[in-house]
PDB file of C-alpha atoms in Angstrom:
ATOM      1  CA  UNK A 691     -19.653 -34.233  -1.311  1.00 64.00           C
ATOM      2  CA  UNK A 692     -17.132 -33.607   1.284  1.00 72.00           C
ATOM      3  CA  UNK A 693     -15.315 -30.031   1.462  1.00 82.00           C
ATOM      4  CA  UNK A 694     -12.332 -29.618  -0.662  1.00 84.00           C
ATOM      5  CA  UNK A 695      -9.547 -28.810   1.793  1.00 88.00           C
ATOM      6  CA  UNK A 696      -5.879 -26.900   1.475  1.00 89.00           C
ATOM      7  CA  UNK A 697      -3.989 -30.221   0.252  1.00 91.00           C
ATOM      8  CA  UNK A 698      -7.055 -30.435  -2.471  1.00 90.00           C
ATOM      9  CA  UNK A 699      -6.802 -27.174  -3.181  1.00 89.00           C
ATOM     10  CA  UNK A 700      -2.983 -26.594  -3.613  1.00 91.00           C
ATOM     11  CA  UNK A 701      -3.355 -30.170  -6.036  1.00 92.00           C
ATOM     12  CA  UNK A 702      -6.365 -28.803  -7.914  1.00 89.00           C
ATOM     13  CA  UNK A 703      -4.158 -25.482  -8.824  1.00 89.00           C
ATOM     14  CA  UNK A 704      -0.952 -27.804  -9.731  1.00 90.00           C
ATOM     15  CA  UNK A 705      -3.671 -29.906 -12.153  1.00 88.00           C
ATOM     16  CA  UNK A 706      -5.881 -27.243 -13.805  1.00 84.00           C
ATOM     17  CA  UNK A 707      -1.978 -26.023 -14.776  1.00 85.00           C
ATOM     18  CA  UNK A 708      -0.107 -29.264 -15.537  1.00 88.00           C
ATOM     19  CA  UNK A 709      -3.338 -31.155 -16.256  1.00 85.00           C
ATOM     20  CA  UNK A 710      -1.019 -34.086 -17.315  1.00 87.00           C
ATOM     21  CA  UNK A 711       0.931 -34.467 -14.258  1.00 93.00           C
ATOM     22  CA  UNK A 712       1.925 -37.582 -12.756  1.00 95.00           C
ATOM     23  CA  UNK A 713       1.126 -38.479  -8.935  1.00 96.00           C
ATOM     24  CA  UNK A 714       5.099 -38.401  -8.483  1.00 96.00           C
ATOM     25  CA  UNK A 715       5.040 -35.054 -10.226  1.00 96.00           C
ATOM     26  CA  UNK A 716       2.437 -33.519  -7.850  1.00 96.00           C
ATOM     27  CA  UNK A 717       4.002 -34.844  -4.766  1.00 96.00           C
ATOM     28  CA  UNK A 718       7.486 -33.670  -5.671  1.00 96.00           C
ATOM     29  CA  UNK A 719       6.101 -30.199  -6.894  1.00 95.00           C
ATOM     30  CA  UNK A 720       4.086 -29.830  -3.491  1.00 95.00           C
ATOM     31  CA  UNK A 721       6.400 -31.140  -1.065  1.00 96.00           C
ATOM     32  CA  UNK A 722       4.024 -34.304  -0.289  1.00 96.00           C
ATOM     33  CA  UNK A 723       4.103 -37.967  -0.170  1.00 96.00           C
ATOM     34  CA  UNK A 724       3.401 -39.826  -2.893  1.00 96.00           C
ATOM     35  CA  UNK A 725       0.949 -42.050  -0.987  1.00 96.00           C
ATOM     36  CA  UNK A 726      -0.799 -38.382  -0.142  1.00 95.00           C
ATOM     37  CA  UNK A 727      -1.133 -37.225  -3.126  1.00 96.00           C
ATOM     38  CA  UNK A 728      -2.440 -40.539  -4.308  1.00 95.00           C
ATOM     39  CA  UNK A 729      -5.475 -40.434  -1.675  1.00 94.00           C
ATOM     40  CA  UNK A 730      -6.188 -37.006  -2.299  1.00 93.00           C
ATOM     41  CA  UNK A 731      -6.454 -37.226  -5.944  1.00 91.00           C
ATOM     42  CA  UNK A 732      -8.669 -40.300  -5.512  1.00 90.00           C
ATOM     43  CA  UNK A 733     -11.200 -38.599  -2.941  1.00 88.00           C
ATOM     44  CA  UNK A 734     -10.907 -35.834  -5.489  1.00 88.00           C
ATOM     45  CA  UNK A 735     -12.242 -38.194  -8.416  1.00 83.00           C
ATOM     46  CA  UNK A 736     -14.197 -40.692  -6.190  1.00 83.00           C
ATOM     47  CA  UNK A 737     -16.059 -37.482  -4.197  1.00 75.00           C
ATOM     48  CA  UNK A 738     -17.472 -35.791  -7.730  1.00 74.00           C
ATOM     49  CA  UNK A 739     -14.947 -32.994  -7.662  1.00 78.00           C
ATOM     50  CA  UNK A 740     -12.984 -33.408 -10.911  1.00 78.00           C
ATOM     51  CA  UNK A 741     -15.440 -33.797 -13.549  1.00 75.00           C
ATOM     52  CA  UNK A 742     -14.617 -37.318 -15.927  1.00 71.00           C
ATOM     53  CA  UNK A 743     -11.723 -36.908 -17.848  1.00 68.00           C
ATOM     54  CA  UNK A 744     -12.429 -36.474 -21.919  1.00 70.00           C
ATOM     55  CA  UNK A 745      -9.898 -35.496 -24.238  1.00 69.00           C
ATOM     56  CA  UNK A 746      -9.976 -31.651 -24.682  1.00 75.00           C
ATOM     57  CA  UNK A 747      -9.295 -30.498 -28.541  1.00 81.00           C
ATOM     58  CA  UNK A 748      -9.153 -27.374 -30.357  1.00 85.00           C
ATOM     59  CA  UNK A 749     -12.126 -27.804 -33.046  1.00 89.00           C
ATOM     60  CA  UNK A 750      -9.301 -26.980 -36.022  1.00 90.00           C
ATOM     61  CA  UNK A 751      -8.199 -30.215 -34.962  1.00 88.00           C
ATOM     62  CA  UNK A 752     -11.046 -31.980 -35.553  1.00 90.00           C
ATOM     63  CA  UNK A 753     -11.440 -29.750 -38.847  1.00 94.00           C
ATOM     64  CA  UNK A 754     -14.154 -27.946 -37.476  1.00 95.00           C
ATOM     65  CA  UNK A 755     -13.307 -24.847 -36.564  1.00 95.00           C
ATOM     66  CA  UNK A 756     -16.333 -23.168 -36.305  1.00 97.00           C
ATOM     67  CA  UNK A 757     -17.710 -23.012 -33.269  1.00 96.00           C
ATOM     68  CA  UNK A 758     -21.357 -22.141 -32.719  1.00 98.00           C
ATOM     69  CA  UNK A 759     -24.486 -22.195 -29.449  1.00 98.00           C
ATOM     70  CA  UNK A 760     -27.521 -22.751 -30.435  1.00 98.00           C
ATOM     71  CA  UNK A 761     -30.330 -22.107 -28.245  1.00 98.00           C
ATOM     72  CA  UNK A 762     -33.419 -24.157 -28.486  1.00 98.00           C
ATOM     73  CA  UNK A 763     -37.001 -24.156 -27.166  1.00 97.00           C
ATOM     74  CA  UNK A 764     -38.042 -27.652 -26.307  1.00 97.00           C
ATOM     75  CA  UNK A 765     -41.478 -29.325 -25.529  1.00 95.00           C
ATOM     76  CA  UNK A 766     -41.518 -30.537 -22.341  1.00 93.00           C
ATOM     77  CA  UNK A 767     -43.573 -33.154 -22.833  1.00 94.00           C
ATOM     78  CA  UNK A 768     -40.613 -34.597 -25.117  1.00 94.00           C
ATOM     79  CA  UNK A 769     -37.641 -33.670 -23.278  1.00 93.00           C
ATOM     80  CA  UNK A 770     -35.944 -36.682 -23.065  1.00 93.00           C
ATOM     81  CA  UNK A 771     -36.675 -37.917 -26.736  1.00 94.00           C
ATOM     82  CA  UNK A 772     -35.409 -34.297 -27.376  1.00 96.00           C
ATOM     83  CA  UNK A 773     -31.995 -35.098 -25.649  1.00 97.00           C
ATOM     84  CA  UNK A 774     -31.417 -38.189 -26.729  1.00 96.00           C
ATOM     85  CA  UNK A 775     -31.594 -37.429 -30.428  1.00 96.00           C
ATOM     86  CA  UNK A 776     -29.382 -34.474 -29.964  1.00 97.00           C
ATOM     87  CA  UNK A 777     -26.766 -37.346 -28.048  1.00 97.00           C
ATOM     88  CA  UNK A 778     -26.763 -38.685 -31.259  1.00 97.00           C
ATOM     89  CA  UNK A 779     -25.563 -35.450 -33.941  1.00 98.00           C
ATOM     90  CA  UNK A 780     -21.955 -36.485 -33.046  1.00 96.00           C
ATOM     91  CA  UNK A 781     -21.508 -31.809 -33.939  1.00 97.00           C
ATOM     92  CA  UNK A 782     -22.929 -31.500 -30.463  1.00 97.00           C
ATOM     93  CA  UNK A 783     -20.188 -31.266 -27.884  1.00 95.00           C
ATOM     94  CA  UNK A 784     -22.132 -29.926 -25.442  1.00 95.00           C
ATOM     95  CA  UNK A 785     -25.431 -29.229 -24.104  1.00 97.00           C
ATOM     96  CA  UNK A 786     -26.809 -27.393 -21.053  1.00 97.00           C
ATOM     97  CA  UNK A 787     -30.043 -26.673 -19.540  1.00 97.00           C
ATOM     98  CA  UNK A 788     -30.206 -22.873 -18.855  1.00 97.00           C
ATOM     99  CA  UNK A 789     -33.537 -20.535 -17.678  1.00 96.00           C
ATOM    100  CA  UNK A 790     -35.127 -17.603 -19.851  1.00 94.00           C
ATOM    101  CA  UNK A 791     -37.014 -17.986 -22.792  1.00 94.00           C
ATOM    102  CA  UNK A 792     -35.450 -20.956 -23.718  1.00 97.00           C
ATOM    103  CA  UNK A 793     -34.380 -24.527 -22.591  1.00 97.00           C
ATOM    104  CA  UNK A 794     -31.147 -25.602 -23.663  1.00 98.00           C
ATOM    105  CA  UNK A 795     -27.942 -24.504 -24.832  1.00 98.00           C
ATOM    106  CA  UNK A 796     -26.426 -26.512 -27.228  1.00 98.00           C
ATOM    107  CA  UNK A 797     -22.712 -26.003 -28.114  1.00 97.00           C
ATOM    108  CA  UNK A 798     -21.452 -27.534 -31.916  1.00 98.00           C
ATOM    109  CA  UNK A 799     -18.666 -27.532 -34.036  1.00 97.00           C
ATOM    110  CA  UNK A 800     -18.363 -27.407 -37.883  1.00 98.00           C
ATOM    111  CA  UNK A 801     -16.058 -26.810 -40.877  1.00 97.00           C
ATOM    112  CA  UNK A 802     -17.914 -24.054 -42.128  1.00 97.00           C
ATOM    113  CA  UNK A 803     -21.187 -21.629 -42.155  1.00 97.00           C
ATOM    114  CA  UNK A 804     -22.963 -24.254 -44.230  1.00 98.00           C
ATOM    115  CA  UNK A 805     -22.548 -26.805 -41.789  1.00 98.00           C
ATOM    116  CA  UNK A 806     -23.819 -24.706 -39.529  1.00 98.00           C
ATOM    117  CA  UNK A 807     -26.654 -24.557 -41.218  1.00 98.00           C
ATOM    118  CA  UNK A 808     -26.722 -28.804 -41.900  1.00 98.00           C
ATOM    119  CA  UNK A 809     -26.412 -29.060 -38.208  1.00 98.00           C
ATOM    120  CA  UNK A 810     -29.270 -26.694 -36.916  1.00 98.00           C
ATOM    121  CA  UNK A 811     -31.366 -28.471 -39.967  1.00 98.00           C
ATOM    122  CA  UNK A 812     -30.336 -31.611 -38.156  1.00 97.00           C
ATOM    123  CA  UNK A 813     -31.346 -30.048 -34.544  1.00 98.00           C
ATOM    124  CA  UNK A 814     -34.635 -28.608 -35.624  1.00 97.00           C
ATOM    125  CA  UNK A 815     -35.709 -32.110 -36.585  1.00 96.00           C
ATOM    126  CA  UNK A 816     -35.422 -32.924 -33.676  1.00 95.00           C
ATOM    127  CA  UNK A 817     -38.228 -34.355 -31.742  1.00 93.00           C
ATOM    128  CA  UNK A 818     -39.679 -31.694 -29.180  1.00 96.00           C
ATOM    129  CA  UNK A 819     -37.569 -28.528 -30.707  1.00 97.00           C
ATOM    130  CA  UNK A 820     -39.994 -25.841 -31.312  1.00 96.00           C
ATOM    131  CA  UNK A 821     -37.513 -23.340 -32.213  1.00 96.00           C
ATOM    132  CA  UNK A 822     -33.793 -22.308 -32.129  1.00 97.00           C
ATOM    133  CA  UNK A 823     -31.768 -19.142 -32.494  1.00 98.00           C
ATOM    134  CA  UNK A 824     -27.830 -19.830 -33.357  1.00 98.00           C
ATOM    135  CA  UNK A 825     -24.816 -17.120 -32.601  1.00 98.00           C
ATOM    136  CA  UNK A 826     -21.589 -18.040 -34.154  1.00 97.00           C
ATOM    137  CA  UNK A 827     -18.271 -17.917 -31.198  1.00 96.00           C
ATOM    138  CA  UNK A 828     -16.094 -15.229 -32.610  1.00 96.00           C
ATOM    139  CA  UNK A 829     -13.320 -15.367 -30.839  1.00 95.00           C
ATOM    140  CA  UNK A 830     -12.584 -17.135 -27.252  1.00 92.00           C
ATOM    141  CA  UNK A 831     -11.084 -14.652 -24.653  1.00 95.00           C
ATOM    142  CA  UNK A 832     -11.223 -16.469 -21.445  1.00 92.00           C
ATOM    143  CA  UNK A 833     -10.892 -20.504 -21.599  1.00 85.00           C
ATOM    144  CA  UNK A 834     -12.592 -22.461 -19.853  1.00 83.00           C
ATOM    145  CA  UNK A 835     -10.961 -22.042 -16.026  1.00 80.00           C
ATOM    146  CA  UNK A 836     -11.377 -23.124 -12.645  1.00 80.00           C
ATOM    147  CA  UNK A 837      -8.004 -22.081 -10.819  1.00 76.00           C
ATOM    148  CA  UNK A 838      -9.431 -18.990  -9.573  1.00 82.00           C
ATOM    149  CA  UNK A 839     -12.138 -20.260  -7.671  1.00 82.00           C
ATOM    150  CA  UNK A 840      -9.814 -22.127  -5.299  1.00 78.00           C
ATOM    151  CA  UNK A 841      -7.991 -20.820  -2.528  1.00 63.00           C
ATOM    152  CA  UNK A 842      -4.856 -18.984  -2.708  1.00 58.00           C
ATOM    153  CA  UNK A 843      -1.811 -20.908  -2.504  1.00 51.00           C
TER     154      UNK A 843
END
């Protein structure tokens, strides 16, 4: 993965803002060429910087705006059974690996506290889960960011 440098950096900060923008929009807006801030942007995807692009919703959207993380304890011997049948609960929006006393965390949406309850039903049936513990998300104070990490303009 090559090193992000100031040109990535100063386009990064213009995207995680104006996630939208046009090539034309960050050249003008950074004082670049357009044929610039084409390459850049294109190392930046090609070089596994910008993760893929998927269409970011607020769960009310989707009518479900309960969001919960479950946290599971898997078999290891079935771990890849175990993910593939959670691919498939189209609630699950995301799922992580994470260390401690257990395996994965497993992000869902739902309309309300009993399909919370439907859901986790669903993801204890799954093969390999031994056992879960679910914590419902409150309230979000701090989005999902990246801007900070880069360099200051």
């Amino acid at each position: 993965m090559a090193k992000i440098d100031a040109t990535d950096g100063r386009i990064l900060r213009l995207l995680d803002r104006t996630p939208r923008a046009t090539i034309q929009y960050l050249a003008e807006h950074l004082g670049i060429a357009r044929g610039t801030a084409q390459a850049h942007t294109n190392r930046l995807f090609d070089g596994d910087h910008l993760a893929p692009v998927s269409t970011r919703l607020y769960p009310a959207s989707v009518e479900r705006p309960l969001r919960a993380l479950v946290t599971a304890e898997v078999d290891q011997s079935e771990f890849e059974h175990t993910i593939d049948t959670l691919a498939a609960i189209p609630e699950v929006v995301e799922c992580v690996a994470i260390s401690g006393p257990s395996d994965l965390q497993i992000e869902i949406l739902a309309r309300d506290a009993d399909d919370v309850y439907r859901i986790t039903q669903r993801i204890m049936q799954a093969r390999g889960i031994r056992r879960t513990a679910t914590s419902l998300v409150l309230k979000e104070f701090i989005p999902r960011r990246m801007h900070q990490l880069l360099d200051p303009e």
